[in-house]
Tab-separated table of C-alpha atoms (C1' of nucleotides) in Angstrom:
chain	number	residue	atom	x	y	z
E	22	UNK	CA	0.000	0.000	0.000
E	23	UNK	CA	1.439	3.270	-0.974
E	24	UNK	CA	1.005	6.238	0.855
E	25	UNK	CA	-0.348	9.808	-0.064
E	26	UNK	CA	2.065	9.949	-3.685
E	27	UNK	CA	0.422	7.864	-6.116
E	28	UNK	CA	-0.693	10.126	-8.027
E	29	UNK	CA	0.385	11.392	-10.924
E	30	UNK	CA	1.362	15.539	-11.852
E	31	UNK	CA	-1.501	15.181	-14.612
E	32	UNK	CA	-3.855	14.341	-12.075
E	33	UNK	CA	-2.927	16.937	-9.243
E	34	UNK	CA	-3.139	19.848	-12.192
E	35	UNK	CA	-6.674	18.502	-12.778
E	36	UNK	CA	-7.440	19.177	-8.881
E	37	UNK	CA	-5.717	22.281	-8.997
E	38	UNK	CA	-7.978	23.438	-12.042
E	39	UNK	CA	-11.025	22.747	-10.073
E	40	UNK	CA	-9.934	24.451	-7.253
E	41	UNK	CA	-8.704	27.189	-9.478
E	42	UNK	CA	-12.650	27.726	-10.504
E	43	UNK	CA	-15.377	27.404	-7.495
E	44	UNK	CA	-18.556	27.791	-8.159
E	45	UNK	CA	-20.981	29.981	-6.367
E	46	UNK	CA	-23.506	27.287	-5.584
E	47	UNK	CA	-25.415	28.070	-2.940
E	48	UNK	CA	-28.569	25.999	-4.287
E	49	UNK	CA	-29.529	24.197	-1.459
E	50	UNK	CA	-30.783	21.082	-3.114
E	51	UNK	CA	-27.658	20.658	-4.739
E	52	UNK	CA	-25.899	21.376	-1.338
E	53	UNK	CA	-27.677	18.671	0.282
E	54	UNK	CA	-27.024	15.905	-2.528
E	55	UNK	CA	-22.991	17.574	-2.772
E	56	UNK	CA	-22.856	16.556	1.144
E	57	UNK	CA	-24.486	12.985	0.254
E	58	UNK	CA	-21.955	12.420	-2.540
E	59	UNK	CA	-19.171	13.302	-0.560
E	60	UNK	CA	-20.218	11.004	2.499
E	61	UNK	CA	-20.495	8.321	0.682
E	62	UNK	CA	-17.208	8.551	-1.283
E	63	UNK	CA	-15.427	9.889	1.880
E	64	UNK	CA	-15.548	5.985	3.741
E	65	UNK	CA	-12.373	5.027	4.144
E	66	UNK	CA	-12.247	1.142	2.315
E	67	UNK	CA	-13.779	3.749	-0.819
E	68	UNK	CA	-10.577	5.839	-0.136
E	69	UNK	CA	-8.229	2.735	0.518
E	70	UNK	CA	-9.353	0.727	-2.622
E	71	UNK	CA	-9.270	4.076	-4.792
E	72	UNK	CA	-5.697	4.575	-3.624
E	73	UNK	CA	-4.952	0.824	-4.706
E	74	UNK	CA	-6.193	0.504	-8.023
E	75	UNK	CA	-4.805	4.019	-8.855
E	76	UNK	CA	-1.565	2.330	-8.556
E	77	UNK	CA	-1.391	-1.088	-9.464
E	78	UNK	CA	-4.033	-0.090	-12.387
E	79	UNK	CA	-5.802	-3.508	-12.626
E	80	UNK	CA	-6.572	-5.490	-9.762
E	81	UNK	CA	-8.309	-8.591	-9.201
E	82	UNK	CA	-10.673	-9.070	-6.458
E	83	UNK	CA	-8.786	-10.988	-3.791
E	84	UNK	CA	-5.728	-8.977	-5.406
E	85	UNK	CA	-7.396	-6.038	-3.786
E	86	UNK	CA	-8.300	-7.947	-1.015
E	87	UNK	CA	-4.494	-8.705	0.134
E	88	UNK	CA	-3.465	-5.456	-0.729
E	89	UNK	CA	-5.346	-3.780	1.739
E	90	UNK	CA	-5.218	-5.213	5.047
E	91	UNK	CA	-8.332	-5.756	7.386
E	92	UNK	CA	-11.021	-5.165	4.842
E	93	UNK	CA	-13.325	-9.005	5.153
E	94	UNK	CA	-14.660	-9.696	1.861
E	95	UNK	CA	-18.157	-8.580	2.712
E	96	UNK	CA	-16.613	-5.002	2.800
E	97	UNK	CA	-14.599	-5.176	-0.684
E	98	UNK	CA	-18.237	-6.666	-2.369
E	99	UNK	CA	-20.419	-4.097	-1.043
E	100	UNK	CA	-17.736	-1.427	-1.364
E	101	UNK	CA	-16.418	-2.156	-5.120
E	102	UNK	CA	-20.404	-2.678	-5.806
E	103	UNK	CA	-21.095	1.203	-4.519
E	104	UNK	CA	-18.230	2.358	-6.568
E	105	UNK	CA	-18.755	0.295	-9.490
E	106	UNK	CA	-22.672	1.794	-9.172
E	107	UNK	CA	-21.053	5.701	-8.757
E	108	UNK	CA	-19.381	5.073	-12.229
E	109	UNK	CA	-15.331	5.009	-10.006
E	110	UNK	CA	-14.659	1.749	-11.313
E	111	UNK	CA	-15.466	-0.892	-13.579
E	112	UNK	CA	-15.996	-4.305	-13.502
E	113	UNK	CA	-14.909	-6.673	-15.854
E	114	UNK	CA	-15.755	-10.449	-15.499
E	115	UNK	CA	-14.117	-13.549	-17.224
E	116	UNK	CA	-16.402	-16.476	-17.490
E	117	UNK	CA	-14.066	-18.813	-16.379
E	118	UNK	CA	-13.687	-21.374	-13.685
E	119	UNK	CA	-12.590	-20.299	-11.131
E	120	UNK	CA	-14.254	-17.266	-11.225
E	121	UNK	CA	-11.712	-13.767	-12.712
E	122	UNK	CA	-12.748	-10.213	-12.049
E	123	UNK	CA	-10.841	-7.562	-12.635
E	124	UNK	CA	-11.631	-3.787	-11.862
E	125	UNK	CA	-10.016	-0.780	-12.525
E	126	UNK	CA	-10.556	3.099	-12.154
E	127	UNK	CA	-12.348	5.023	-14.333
E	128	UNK	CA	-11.608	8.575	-15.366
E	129	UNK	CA	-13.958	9.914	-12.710
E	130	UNK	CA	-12.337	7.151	-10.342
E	131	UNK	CA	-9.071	8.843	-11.569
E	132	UNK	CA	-10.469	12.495	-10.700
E	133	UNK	CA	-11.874	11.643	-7.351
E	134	UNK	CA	-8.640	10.528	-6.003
E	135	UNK	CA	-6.843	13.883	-7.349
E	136	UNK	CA	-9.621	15.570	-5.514
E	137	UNK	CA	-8.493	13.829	-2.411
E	138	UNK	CA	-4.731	14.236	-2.942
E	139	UNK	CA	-5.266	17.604	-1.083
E	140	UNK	CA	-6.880	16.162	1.827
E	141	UNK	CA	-4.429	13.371	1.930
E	142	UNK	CA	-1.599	16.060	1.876
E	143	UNK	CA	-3.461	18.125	4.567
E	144	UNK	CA	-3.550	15.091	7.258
E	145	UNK	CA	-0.384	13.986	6.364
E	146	UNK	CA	1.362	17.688	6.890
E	147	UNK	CA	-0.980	18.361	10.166
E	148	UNK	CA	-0.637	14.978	11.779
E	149	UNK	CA	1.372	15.729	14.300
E	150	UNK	CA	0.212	18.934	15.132
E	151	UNK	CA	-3.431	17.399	15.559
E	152	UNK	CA	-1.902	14.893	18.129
E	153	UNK	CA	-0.207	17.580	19.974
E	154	UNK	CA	-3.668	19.190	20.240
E	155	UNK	CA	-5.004	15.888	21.060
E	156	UNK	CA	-2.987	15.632	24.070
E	157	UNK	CA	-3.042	18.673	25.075
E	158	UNK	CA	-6.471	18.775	25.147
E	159	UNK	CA	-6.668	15.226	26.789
E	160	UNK	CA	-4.496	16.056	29.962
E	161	UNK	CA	-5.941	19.615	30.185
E	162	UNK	CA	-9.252	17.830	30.930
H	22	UNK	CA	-25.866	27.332	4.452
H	23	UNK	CA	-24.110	28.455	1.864
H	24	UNK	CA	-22.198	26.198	-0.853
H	25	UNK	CA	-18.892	25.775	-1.940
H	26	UNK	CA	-17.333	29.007	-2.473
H	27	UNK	CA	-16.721	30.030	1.050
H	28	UNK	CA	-13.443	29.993	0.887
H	29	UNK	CA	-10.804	32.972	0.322
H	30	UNK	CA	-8.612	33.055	-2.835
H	31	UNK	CA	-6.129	32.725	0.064
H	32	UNK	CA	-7.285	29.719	1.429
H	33	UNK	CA	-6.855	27.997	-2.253
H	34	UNK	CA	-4.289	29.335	-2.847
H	35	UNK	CA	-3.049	27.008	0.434
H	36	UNK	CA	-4.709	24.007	-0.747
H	37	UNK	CA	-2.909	24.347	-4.196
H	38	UNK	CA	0.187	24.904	-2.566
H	39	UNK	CA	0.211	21.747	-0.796
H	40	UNK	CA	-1.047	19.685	-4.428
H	41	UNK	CA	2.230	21.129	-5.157
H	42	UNK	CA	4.682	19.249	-3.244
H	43	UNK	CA	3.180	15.832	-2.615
H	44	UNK	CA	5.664	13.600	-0.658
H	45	UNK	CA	6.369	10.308	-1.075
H	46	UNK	CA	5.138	8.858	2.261
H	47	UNK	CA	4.687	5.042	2.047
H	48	UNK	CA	5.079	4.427	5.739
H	49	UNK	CA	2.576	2.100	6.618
H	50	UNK	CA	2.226	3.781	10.595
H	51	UNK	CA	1.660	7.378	8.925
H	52	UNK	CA	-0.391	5.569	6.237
H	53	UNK	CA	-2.815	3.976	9.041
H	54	UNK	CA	-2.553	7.534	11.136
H	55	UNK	CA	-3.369	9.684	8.002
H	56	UNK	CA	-6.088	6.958	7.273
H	57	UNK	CA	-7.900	7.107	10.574
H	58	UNK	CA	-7.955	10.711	11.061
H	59	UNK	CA	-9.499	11.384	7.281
H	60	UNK	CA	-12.038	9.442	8.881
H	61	UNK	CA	-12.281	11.247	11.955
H	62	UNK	CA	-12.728	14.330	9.766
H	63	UNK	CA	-14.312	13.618	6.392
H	64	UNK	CA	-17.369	13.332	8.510
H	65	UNK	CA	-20.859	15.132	7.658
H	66	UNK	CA	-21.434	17.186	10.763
H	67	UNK	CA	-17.994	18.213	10.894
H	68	UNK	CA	-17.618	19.817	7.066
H	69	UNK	CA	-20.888	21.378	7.541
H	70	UNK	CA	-19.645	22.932	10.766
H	71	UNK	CA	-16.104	23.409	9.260
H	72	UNK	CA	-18.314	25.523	6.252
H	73	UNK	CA	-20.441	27.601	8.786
H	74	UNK	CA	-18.188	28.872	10.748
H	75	UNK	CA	-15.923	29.495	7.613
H	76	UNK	CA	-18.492	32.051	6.181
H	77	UNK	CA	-19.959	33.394	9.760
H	78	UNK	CA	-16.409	33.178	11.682
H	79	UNK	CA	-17.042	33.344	15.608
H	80	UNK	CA	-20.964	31.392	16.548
H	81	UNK	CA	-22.797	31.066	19.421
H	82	UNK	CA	-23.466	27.090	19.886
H	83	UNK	CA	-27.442	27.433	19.252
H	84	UNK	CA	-26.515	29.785	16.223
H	85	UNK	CA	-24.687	26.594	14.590
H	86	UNK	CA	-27.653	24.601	15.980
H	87	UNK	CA	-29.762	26.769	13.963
H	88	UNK	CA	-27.690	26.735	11.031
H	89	UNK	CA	-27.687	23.427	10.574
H	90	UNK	CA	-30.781	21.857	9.788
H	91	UNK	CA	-30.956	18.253	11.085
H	92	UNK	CA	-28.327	18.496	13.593
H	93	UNK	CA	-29.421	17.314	16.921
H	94	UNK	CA	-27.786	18.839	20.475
H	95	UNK	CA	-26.047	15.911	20.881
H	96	UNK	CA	-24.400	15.512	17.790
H	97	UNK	CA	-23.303	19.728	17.832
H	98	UNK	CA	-21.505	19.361	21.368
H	99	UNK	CA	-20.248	15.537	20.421
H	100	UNK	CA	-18.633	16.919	17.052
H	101	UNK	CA	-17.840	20.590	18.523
H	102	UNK	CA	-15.723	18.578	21.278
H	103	UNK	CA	-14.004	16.381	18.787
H	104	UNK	CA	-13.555	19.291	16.575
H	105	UNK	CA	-11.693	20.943	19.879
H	106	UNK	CA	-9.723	18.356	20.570
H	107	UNK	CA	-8.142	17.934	17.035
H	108	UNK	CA	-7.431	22.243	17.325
H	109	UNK	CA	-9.801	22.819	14.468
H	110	UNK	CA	-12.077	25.278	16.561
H	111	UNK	CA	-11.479	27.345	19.690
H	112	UNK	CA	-14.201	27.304	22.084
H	113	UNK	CA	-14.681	30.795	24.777
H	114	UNK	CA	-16.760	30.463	27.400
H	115	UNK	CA	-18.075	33.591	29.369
H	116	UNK	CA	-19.107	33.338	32.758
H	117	UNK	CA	-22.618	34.435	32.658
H	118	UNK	CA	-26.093	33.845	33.077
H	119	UNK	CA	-27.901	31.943	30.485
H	120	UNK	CA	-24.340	30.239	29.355
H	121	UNK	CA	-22.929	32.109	26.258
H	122	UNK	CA	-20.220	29.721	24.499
H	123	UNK	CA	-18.192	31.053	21.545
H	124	UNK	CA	-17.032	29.083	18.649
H	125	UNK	CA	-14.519	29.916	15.734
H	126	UNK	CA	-12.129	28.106	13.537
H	127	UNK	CA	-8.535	28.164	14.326
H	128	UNK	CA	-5.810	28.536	11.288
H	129	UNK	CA	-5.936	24.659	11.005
H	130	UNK	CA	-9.303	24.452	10.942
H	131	UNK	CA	-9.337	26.867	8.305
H	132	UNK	CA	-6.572	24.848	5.958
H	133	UNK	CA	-8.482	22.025	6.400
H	134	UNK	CA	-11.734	23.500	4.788
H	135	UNK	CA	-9.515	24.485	2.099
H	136	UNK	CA	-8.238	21.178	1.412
H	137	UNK	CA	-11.283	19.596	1.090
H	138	UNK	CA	-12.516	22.754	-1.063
H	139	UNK	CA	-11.373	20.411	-3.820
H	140	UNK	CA	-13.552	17.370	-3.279
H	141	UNK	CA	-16.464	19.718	-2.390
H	142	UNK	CA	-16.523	20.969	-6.307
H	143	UNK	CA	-14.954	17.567	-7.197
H	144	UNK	CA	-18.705	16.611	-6.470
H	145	UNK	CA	-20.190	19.547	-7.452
H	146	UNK	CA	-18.841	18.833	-11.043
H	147	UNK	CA	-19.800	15.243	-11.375
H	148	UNK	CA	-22.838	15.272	-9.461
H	149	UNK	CA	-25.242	14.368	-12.253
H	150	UNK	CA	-22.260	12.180	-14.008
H	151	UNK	CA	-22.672	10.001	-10.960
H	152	UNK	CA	-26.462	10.024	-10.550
H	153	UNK	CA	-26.440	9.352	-14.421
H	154	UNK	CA	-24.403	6.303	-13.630
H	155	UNK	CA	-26.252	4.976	-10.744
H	156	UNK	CA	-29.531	4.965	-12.621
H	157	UNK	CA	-28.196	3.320	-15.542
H	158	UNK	CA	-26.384	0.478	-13.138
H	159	UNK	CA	-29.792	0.277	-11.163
H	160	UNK	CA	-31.555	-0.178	-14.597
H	161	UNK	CA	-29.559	-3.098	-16.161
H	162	UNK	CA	-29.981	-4.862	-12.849
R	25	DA	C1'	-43.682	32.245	42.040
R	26	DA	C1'	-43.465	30.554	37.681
R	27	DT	C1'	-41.269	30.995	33.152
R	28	DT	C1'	-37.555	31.696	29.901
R	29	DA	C1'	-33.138	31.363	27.983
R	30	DT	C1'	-28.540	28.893	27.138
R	31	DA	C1'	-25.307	25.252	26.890
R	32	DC	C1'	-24.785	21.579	28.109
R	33	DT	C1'	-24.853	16.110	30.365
R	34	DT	C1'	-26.847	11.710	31.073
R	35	DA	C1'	-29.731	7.656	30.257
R	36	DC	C1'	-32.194	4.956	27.310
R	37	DC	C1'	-33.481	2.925	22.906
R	38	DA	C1'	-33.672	2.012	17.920
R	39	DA	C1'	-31.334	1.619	13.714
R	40	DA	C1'	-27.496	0.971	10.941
R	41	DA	C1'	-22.966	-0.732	9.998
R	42	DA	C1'	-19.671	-4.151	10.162
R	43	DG	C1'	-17.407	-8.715	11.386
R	44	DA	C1'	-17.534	-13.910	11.375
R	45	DG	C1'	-18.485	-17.853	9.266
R	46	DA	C1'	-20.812	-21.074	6.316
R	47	DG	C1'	-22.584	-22.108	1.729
R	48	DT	C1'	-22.268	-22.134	-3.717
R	49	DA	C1'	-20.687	-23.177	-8.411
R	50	DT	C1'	-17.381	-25.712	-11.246
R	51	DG	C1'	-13.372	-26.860	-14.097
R	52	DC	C1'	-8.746	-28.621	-13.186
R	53	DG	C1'	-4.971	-31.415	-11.234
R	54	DT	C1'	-3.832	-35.604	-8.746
P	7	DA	C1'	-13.369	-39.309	-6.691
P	8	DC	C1'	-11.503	-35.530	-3.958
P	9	DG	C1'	-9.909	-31.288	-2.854
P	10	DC	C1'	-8.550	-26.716	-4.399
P	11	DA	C1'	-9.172	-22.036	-6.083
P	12	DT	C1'	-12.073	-17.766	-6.887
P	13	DA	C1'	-15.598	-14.546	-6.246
P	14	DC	C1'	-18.977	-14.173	-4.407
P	15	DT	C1'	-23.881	-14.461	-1.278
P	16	DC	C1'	-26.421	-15.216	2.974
P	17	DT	C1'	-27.250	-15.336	7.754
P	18	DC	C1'	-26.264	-14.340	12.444
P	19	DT	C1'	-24.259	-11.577	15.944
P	20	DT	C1'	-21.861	-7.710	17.750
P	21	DT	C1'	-20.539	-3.002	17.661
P	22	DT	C1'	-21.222	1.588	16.651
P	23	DT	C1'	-23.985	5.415	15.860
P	24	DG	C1'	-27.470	8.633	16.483
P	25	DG	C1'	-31.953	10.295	18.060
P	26	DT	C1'	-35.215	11.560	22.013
P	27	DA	C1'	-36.122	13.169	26.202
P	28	DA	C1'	-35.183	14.595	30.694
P	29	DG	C1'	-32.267	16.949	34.091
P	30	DT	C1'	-29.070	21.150	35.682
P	31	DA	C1'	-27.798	25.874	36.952
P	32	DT	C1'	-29.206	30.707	37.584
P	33	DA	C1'	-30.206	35.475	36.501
P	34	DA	C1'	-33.633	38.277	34.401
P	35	DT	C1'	-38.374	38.777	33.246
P	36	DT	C1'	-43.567	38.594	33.939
DNA sequence: AATTATACTTACCAAAAAGAGAGTATGCGT
DNA sequence: ACGCATACTCTCTTTTTGGTAAGTATAATT
């Protein structure tokens, strides 16, 4: 598992073009289906399996499964299912015995995970300062 | 509640500063660290908070209750603690009678908004990509 | 004297999420 | 004939999460 860096300069130029251009939206039906999106795509298997395939490129299922560790199979089915449904990756199966399946990102899988480079970069630069505060806070209490 | 654009030029200007120089962390203890606390903050009550106070600055506790539909008392002090304790927002209490409680985001509190600026139009952009995708994957099922 | 306002805390309960483990289909190697 | 490998699905149980409602303190107001 790699860590906040696979990602490529293409793909952090893309991010930084979005963030180059917010919208005024202040429509608050799209508001309210913006803060759906984003919890559901903001789980952390989504994040970890994201992260994966963006690096390997194509994975198998139990492929995936290895890669990340703790994630029970129930997790990577219902996960790669919800992204695989959002369009973030496809799904390609091989009628053979025993069963193949291969996924990969898609464009928009590609996009989502430049999105999150920032945030990635944020927790990663701020990490120690937030346990600092932790404690802090913790034996101030 | 307003949408995505309230953040500074400033603020992005942060955010795209920090696409810049991605590292290349692969430690698995800072990978697990920077995992868990994406999770801690990539949480709904907290980026709705982290937006109000963004636009408003300093809140009264029932002004953020009333600023957020949905939110229940429990959930406001549970997240404003949490939020606290990670040095995202400063809390001031004055002494007086009824209570009066001050909230407002601290410098890290505001990078962080800024960081996820870019998955907030990330999702803005491909809202109706997605939902186009989930209704045809619902459909061929 | 009762009511109101504010910012909580605590207890209880329902719902949702997640983990564990067994079951399924089937061609291939031994 | 038997077990293995793969990608699931299904059920059962536990854990986590979140909502509701009640309690607390006290000065000002009616």
């Amino acid at each position: 598992m790699a860590g906040i860096s696979s990602f490529t300069p293409a793909q952090i130029a893309e991010a930084e073009h979005h963030l180059d251009t917010p919208s005024p939206e202040t429509d608050p039906k799209v508001d309210r289906l913006v803060n759906e999106l984003i919890g559901r795509v903001a789980d952390k298997w989504t994040m970890l399996i994201l992260e994966e395939l963006n690096e390997k490129g194509v994975m198998r299922f139990s492929e995936i499964g290895r890669a990340i560790e703790g994630i029970s199979q129930k997790m990577l089915t219902q996960t790669l299912r919800l992204m695989e449904r959002d369009g973030l990756v496809t799904r390609t199966v091989y009628p053979v015995v025993p069963p193949k399946v291969e996924y990969a990102l898609t464009a928009l899988g590609e996009s989502l995970g430049a999105a999150f480079c920032g945030v990635w970069v944020w927790a990663e630069r701020h990490l120690e300062e937030i346990e600092a505060s932790r404690e802090a806070f913790d034996t101030r209490e």
